[in-house]
Coordinates of C-alpha atoms in Angstrom, one line a residue:
Chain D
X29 CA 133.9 82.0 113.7
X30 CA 132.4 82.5 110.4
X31 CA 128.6 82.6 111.8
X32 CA 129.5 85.4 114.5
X33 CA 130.9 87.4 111.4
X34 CA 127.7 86.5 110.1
X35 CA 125.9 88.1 113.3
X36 CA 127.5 91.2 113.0
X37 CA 126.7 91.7 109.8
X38 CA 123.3 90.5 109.8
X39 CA 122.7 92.9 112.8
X40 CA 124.1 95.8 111.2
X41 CA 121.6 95.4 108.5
X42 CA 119.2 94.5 110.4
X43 CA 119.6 97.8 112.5
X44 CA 120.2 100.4 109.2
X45 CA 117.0 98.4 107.4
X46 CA 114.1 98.8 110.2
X47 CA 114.8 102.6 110.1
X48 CA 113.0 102.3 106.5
X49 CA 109.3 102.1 107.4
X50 CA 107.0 102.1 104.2
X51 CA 104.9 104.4 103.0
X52 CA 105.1 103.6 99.5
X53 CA 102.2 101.4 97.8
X54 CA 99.8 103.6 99.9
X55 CA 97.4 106.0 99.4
X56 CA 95.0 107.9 101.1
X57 CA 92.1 110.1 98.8
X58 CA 89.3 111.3 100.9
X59 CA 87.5 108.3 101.5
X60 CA 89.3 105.9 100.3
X61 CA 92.4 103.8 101.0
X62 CA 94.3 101.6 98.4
X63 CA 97.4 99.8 98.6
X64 CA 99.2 98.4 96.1
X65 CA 100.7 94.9 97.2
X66 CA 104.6 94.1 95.9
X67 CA 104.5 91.0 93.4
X68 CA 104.9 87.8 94.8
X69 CA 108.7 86.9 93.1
X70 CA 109.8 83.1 94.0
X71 CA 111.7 80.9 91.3
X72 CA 111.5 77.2 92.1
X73 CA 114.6 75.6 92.3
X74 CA 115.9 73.9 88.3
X75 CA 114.3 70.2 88.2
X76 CA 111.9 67.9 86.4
X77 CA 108.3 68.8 87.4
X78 CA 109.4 72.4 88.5
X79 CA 107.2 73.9 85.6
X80 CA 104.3 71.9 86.8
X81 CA 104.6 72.8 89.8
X82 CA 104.9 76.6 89.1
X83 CA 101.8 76.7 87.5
X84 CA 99.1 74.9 89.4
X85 CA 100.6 75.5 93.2
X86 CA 100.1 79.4 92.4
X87 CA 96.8 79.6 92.0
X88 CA 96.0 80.0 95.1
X89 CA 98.9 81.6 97.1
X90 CA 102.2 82.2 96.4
X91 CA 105.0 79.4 96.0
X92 CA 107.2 80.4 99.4
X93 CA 103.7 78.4 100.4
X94 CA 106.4 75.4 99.6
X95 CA 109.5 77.1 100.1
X96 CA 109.2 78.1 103.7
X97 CA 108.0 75.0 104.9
X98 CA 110.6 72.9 107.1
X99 CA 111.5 69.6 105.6
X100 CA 108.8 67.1 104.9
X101 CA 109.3 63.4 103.5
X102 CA 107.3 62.8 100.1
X103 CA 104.4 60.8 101.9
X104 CA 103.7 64.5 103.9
X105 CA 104.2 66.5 100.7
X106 CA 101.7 64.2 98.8
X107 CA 99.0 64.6 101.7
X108 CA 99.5 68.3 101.5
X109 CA 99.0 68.3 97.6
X110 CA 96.3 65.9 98.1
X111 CA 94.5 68.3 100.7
X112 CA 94.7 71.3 97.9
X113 CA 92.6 68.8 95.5
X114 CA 90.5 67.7 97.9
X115 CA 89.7 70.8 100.3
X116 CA 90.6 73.3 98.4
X117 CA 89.4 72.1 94.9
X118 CA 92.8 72.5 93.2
X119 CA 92.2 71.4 89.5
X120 CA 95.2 69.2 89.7
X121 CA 95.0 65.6 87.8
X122 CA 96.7 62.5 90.0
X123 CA 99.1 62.2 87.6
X124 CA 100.3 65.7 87.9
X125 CA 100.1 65.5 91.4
X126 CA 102.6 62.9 91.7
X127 CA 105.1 64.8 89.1
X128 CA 104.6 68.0 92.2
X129 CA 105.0 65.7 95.2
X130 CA 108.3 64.0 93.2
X131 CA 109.5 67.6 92.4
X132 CA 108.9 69.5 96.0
X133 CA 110.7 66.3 97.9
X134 CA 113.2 66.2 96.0
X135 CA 114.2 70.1 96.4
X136 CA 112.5 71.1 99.4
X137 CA 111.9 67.8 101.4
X138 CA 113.7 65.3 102.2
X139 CA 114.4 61.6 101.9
X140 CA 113.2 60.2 97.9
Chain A
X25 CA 103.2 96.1 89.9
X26 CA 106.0 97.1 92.5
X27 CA 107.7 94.2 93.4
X28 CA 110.6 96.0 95.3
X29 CA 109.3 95.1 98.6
X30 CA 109.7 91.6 98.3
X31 CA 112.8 90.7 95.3
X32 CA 115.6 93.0 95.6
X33 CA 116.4 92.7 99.5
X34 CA 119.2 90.5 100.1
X35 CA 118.8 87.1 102.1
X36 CA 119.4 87.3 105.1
X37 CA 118.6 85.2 108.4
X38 CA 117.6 86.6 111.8
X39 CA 119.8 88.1 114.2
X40 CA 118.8 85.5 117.2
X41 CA 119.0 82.5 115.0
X42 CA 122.4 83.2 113.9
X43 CA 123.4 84.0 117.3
X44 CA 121.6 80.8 118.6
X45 CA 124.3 79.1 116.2
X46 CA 127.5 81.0 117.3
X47 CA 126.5 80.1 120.8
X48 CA 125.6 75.9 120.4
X49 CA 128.0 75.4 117.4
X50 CA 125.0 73.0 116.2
X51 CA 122.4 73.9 113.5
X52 CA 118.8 74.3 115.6
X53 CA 116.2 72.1 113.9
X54 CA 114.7 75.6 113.1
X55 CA 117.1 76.6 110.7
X56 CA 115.2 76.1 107.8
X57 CA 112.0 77.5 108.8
X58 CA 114.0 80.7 109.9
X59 CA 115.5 81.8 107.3
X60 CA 113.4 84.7 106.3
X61 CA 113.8 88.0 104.1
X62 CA 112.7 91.6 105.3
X63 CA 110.3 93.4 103.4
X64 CA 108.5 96.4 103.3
X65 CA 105.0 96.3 102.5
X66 CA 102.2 99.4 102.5
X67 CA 101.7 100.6 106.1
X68 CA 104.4 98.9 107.8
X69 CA 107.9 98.8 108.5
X70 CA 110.3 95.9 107.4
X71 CA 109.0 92.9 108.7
X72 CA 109.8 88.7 107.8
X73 CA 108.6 87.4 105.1
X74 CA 106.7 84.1 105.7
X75 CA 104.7 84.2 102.5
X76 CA 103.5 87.1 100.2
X77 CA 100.0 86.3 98.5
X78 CA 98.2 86.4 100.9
X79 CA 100.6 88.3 103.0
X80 CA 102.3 86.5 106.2
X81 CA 104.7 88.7 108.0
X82 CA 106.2 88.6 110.8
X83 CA 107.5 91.0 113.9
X84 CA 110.8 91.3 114.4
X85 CA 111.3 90.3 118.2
X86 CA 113.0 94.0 118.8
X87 CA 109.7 95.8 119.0
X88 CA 108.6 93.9 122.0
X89 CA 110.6 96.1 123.8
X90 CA 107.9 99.0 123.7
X91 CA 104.9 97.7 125.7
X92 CA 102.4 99.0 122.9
X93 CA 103.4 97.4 119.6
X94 CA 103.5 100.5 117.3
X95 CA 101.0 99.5 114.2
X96 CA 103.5 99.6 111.3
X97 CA 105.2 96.7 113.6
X98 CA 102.1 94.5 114.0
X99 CA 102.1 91.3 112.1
X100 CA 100.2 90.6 109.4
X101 CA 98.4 87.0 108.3
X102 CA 95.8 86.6 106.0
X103 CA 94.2 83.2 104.8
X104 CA 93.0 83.9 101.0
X105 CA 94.8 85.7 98.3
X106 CA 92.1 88.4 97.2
X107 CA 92.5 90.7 100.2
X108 CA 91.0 93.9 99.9
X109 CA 93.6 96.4 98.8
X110 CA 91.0 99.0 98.3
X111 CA 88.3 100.3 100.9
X112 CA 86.3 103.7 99.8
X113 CA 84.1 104.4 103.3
X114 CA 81.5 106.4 101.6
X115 CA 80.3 103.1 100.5
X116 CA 81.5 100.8 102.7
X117 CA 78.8 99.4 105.4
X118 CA 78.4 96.9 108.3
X119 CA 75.4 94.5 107.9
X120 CA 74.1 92.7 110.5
X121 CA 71.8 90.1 109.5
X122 CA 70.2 87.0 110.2
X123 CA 68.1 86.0 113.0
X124 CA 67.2 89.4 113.9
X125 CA 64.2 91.3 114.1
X126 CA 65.7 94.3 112.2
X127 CA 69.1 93.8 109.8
X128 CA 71.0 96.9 109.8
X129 CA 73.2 98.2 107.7
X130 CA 76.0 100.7 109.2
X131 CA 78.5 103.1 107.6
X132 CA 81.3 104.0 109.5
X133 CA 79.4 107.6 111.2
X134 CA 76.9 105.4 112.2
X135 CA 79.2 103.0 113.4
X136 CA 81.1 105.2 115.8
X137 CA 77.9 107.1 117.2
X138 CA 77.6 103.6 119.3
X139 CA 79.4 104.2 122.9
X140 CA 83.4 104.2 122.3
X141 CA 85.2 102.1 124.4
X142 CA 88.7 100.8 124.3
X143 CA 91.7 98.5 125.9
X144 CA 95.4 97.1 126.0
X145 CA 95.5 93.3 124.3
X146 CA 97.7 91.2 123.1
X147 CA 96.8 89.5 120.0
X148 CA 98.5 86.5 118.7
X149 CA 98.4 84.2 116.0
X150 CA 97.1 80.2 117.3
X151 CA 100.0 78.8 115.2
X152 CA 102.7 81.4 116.8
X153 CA 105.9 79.8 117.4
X154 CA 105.4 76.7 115.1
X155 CA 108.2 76.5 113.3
X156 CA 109.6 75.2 117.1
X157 CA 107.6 72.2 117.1
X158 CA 109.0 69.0 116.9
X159 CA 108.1 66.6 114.7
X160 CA 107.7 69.7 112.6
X161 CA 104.1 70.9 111.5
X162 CA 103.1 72.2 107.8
X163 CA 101.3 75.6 107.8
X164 CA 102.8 79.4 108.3
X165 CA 106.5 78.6 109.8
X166 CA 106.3 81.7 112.7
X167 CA 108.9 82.1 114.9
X168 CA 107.7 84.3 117.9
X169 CA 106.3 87.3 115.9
X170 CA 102.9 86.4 115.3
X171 CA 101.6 88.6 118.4
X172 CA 101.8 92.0 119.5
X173 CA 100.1 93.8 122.2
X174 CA 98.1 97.4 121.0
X175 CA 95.3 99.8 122.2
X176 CA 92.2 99.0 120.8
X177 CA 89.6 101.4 120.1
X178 CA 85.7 100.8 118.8
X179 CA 82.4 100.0 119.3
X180 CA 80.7 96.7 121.7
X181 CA 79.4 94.1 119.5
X182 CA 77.1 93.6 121.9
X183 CA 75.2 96.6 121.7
X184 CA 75.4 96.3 117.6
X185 CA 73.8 93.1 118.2
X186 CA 70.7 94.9 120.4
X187 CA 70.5 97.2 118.1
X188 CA 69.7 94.9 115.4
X189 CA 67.6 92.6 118.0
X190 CA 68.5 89.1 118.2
X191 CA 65.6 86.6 118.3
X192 CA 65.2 83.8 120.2
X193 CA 66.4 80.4 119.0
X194 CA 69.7 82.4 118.1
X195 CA 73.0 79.9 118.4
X196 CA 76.2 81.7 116.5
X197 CA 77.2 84.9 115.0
X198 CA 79.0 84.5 112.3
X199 CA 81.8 86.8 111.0
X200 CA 82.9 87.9 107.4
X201 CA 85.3 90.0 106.4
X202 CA 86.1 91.5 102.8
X203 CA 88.8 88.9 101.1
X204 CA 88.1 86.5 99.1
X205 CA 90.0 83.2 98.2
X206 CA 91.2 83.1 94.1
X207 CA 89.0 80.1 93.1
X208 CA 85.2 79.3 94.3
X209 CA 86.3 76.0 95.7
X210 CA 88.1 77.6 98.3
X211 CA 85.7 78.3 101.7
X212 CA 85.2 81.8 102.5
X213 CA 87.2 82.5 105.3
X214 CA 83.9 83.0 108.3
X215 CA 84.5 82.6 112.2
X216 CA 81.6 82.3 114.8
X217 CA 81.2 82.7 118.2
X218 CA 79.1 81.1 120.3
X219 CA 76.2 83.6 120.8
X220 CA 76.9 84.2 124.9
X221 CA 80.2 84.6 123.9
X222 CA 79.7 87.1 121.5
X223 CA 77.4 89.0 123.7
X224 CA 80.5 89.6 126.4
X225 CA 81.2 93.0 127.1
X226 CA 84.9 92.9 125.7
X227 CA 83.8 91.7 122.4
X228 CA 84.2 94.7 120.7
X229 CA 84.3 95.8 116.1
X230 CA 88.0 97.9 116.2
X231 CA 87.9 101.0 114.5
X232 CA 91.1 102.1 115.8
X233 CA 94.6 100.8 116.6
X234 CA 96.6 102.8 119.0
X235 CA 94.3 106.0 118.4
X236 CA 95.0 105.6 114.4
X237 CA 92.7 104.0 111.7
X238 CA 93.8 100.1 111.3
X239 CA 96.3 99.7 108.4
X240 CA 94.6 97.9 105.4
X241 CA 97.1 94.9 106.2
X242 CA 95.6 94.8 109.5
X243 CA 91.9 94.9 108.7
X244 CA 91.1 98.3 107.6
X245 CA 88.7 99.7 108.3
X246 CA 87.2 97.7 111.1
X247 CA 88.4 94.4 112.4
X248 CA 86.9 92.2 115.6
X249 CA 88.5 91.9 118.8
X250 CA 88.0 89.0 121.1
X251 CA 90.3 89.4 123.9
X252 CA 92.3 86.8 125.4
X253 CA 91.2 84.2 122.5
X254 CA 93.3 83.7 119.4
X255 CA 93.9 86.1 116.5
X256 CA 92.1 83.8 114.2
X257 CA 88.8 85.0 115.5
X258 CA 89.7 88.7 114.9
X259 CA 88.1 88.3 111.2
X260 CA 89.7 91.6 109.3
X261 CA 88.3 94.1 107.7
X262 CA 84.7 93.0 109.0
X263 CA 82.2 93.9 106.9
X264 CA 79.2 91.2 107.5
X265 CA 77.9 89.9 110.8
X266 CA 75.2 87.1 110.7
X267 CA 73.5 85.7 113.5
X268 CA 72.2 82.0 113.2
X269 CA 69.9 79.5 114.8
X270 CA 72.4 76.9 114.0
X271 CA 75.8 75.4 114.3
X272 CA 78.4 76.7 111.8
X273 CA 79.4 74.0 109.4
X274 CA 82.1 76.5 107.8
X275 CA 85.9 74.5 107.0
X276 CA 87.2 77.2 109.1
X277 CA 85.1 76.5 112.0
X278 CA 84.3 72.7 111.7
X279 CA 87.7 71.2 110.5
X280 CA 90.3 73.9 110.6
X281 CA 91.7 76.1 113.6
X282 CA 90.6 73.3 115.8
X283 CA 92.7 71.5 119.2
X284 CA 92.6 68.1 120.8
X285 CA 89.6 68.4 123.3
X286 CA 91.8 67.3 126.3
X287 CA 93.2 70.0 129.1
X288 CA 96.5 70.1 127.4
X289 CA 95.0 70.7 123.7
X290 CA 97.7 68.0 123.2
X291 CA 98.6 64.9 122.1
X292 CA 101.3 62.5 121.7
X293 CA 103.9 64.0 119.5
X294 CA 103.2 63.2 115.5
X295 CA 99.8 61.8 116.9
X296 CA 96.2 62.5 116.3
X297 CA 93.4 63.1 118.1
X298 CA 90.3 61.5 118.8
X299 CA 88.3 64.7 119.2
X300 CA 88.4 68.3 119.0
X301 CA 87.3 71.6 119.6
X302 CA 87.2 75.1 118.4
X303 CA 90.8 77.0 119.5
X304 CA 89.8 79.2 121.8
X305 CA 91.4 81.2 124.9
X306 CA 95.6 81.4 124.7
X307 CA 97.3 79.7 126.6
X308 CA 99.9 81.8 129.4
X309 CA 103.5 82.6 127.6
X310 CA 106.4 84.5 129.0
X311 CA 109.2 85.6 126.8
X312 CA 112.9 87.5 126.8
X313 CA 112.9 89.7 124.8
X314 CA 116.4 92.1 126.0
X315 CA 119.4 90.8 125.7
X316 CA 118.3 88.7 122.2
X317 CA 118.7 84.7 122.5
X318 CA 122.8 84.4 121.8
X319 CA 123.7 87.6 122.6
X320 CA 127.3 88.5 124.6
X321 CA 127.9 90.1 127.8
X322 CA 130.5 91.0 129.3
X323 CA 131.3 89.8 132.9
X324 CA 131.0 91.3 136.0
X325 CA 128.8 94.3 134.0
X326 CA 125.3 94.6 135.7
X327 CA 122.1 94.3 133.0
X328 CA 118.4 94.2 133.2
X329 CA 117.2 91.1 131.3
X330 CA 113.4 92.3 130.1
X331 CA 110.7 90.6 128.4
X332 CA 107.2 90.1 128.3
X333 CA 104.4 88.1 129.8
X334 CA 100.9 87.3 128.9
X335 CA 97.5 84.6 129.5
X336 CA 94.1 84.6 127.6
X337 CA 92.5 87.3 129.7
X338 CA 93.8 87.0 133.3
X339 CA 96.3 88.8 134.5
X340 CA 100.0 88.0 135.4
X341 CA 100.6 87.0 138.7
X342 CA 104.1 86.0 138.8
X343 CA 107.1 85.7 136.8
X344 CA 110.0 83.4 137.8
X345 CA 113.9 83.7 136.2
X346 CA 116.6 81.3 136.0
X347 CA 119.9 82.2 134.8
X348 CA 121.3 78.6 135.5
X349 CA 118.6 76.7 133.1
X350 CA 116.0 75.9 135.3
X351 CA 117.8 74.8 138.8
X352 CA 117.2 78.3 140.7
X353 CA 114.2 80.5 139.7
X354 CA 113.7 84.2 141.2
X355 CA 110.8 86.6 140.8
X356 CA 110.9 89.3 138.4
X357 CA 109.9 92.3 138.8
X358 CA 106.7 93.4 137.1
X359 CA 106.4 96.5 134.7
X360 CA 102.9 98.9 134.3
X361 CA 99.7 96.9 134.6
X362 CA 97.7 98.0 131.7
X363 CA 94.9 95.5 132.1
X364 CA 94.0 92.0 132.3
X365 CA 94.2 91.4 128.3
X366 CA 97.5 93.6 127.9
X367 CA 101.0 91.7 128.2
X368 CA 103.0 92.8 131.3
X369 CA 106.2 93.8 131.1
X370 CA 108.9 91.9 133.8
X371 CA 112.4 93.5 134.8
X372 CA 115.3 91.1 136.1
X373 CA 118.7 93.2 137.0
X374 CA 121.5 90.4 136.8
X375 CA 125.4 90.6 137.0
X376 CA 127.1 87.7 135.3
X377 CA 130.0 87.2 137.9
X378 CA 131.7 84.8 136.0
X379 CA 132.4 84.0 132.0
X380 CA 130.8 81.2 130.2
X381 CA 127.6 80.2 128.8
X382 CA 124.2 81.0 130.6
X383 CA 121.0 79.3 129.8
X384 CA 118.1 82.1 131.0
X385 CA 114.5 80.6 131.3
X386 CA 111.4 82.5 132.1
X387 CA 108.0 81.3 133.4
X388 CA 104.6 83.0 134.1
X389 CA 101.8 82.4 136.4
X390 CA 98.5 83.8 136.0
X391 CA 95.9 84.9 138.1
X392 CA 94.0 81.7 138.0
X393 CA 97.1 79.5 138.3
X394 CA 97.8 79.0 134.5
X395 CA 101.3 78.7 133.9
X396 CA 103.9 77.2 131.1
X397 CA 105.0 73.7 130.6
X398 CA 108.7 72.8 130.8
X399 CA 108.6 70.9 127.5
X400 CA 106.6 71.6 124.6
X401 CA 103.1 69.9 124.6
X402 CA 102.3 68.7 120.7
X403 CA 99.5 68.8 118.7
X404 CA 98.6 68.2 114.9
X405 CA 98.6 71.8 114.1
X406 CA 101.2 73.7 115.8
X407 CA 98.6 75.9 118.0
X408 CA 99.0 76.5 121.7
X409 CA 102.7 77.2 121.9
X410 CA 103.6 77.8 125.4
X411 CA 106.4 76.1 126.6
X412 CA 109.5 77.6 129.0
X413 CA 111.9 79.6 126.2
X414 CA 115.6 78.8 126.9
X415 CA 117.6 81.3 126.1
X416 CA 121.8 81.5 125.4
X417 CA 123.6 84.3 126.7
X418 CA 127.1 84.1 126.9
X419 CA 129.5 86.0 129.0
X420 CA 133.1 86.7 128.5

């Protein structure tokens, strides 16, 4: 019962919401064309090794890079940080990468 | 910095996924992945959030309903965080470089005093529709809004390549567009073609998107088009085209965007594969888009289900419905033909005599026989997506 409230709601929202198209963060002057690009806002969930984790897993990209993944066990989590070090060239020591593979299983993945 | 886009929506979740729970009861193993925000960035309408530097949004399923995908609808994906946010055409210029016996450097007037030509296509993402694959698969978590289908308009990149003469001993042509990845280390994001590829007619450097300029998000001002193959070759806002007498050893060519070489670009699930190749042409999908996966009818009321139905570059030769999950299958009727590389619109009138729950699967045929699997066929990247949807609708 409670999800198809949910639906109704969702859609009615969903409905009222697509009628705003954006035109803000655009501009057009002669020539040229510039947007302007809203801030990337994620807050990492409270939790030993968040602050690490903040820091070097946004150089790159933004953190919902982590947070819209599906659910990974550490061992995946720790090849993904291990392929930003590797690949990528993420200046990221093992140590600290261990503390970010701990941090993201434990709030985004699953299993310890 | 506006940041109003992407923090002060509320969080909500998709209409079909909530739906999809109202109608099973059970939590789909996509619930996770699904959960997305709508946001408003420059140039478009409110799409789903995936990620926001470098921008990943997605299409709400809705605007499927149109045949042309209007451009402030088209999704938007991106590889490296410096994107260009900032394109003055009085300086901006095409090079084409390399093995040739004359580099040439275009602005856009030049540009468009080559022949114009122009055509319906679908593009799509190679990893649309991961976030359904299972074992699940790390990268972008799309649903089925990574693809669209819009009126291209530009110039053959054949005829810029004759104009710039390519020698003999050419292998590649190499594509570059104007982002750029936050630290060194990162690879620039380049694509090549195989040089008789590149030379097919069809090929063409995008000026225009349904008769408008391309929105910055999707490659102002010019972008390639490579019909019928994967978005990942359609390098955005192209500014750099080099041909080579060699194989590209770029990551994005050599170990990313690549698919078991094997006719199913598949492997065991949570396997790997022994060898692979560049992704290339898309694979044939058929989807419903009207009525939405959950939604409720009511009995004995006559409805036309409608989706959509495409193949890398051949056209649609049949699409088949069931409304009893996959025991009886009927042809649908088939909407305006707008090409080979446009999606085709299919048409099934249905009256749900009785009340219950309906499970509606759709399945397309292309002109060379190319059809959809019944279960989804894995691989380690979550490219290739093309099995039979099944659908909930539920009557009362």
């Amino acid at each position: 019962m409670k999800f198809i409230i949910l639906l109704f709601i969702s859609a009615a929202l969903f409905f009222t919401s697509a009628a705003l198209a954006g035109d803000q963060g655009f501009v057009k002057e002669g020539s040229k064309r510039s947007i302007t690009l809203p801030a990337p806002n994620i807050t990492l969930k409270e939790g030993p090794g968040r602050d690490v984790t903040s820091s070097y897993c946004r150089i790159c990209h933004s953190l919902d890079y982590i947070t819209t993944q599906q659910k990974f066990t550490k061992a995946k989590w720790m090849a993904v940080v291990t392929k930003m070090i590797k690949v990528y060239g993420a200046p990221i020591s093992g140590e600290n990468a261990k503390i970010i593979a701990d941090y993201i299983t434990t709030h985004y993945g699953i299993g310890g | 910095m506006e940041s109003k886009g992407v923090s002060r929506r509320d969080f909500i979740k998709t209409v079909g996924i909530t739906t999809a729970l109202a109608a099973t009861g059970t939590i789909p193993p996509v619930l996770y992945a699904s959960e997305r925000r709508l946001v408003t960035f420059p140039e478009k309408t409110e799409l789903l959030l995936l990620t926001s530097s470098p921008p990943q949004l997605e299409t709400p399923l809705k605007y499927f309903r149109e045949l042309v995908t209007p451009n402030e609808a088209l999704f938007v994906r991106w590889h490296l965080s410096n994107i260009p946010t900032s394109v003055d055409l009085d300086s901006w210029r095409l090079v084409i470089h390399g093995n040739v016996d004359k580099p040439i450097s275009l602005s856009m007037d030049e540009l468009k005093k080559f022949e114009k030509v122009g055509y319906t296509a679908v593009i799509q993402c190679a990893g649309n529709g991961r976030s359904f694959f299972e074992p699940p698969i790390f990268g972008g978590q799309w649903m089925n809004g990574a693809m669209g289908n819009v009126t291209w308009g530009g110039v053959r990149l054949k005829d810029l390549l004759k104009s710039a003469g390519i020698k003999s001993g050419s292998m590649e042509v190499v594509f570059k567009g104007l982002d750029k990845a936050a630290l060194p280390t990162v690879p620039g994001f380049l694509k090549s073609l195989p040089l008789d590829k590149a030379l097919e007619d069809d090929i063409i450097v995008a000026y225009e998107m349904n008769g408008s300029e391309l929105p910055m998000l999707n490659g102002f001002p010019v972008r390639l088009v490579v019909p019928g193959w994967y978005a990942t070759y359609w390098v955005k806002s192209l500014s750099d085209i080099e041909v080579t007498d060699k194989p590209s050893e770029n990551f994005w060519m050599k170990t990313a965007y690549r698919i078991p070489d094997d006719p199913c670009g598949c492997v065991e699930p949570g396997g790997a594969p022994k060898k692979t190749v560049p992704i290339n042409r898309m694979t044939t999908r058929s989807l419903l888009i009207n009525p939405e996966d959950g939604s409720r009818l009511k009995s004995g009321q006559s409805i036309e289900l409608m989706g959509v139905a495409f193949s890398g570059g051949y056209s649609i030769r049949e699409v088949l419905v069931s409304i009893d999950g996959g025991m009886n299958w009927s042809p649908a009727r088939l909407g305006k033909d707008l090409g080979r590389y446009s999606w085709i619109q299919w048409f099934y009138p249905w009256q749900p005599a009785k009340p219950g729950n309906y499970q509606v699967m759709v399945r397309a045929t292309n002109s060379i026989g190319e059809s959809q699997p019944l279960d989804g066929l894995w691989n380690s990247s979550g490219y290739l997506l093309n099995k039979i949807e099944k659908y909930n609708l539920i009557v009362a």
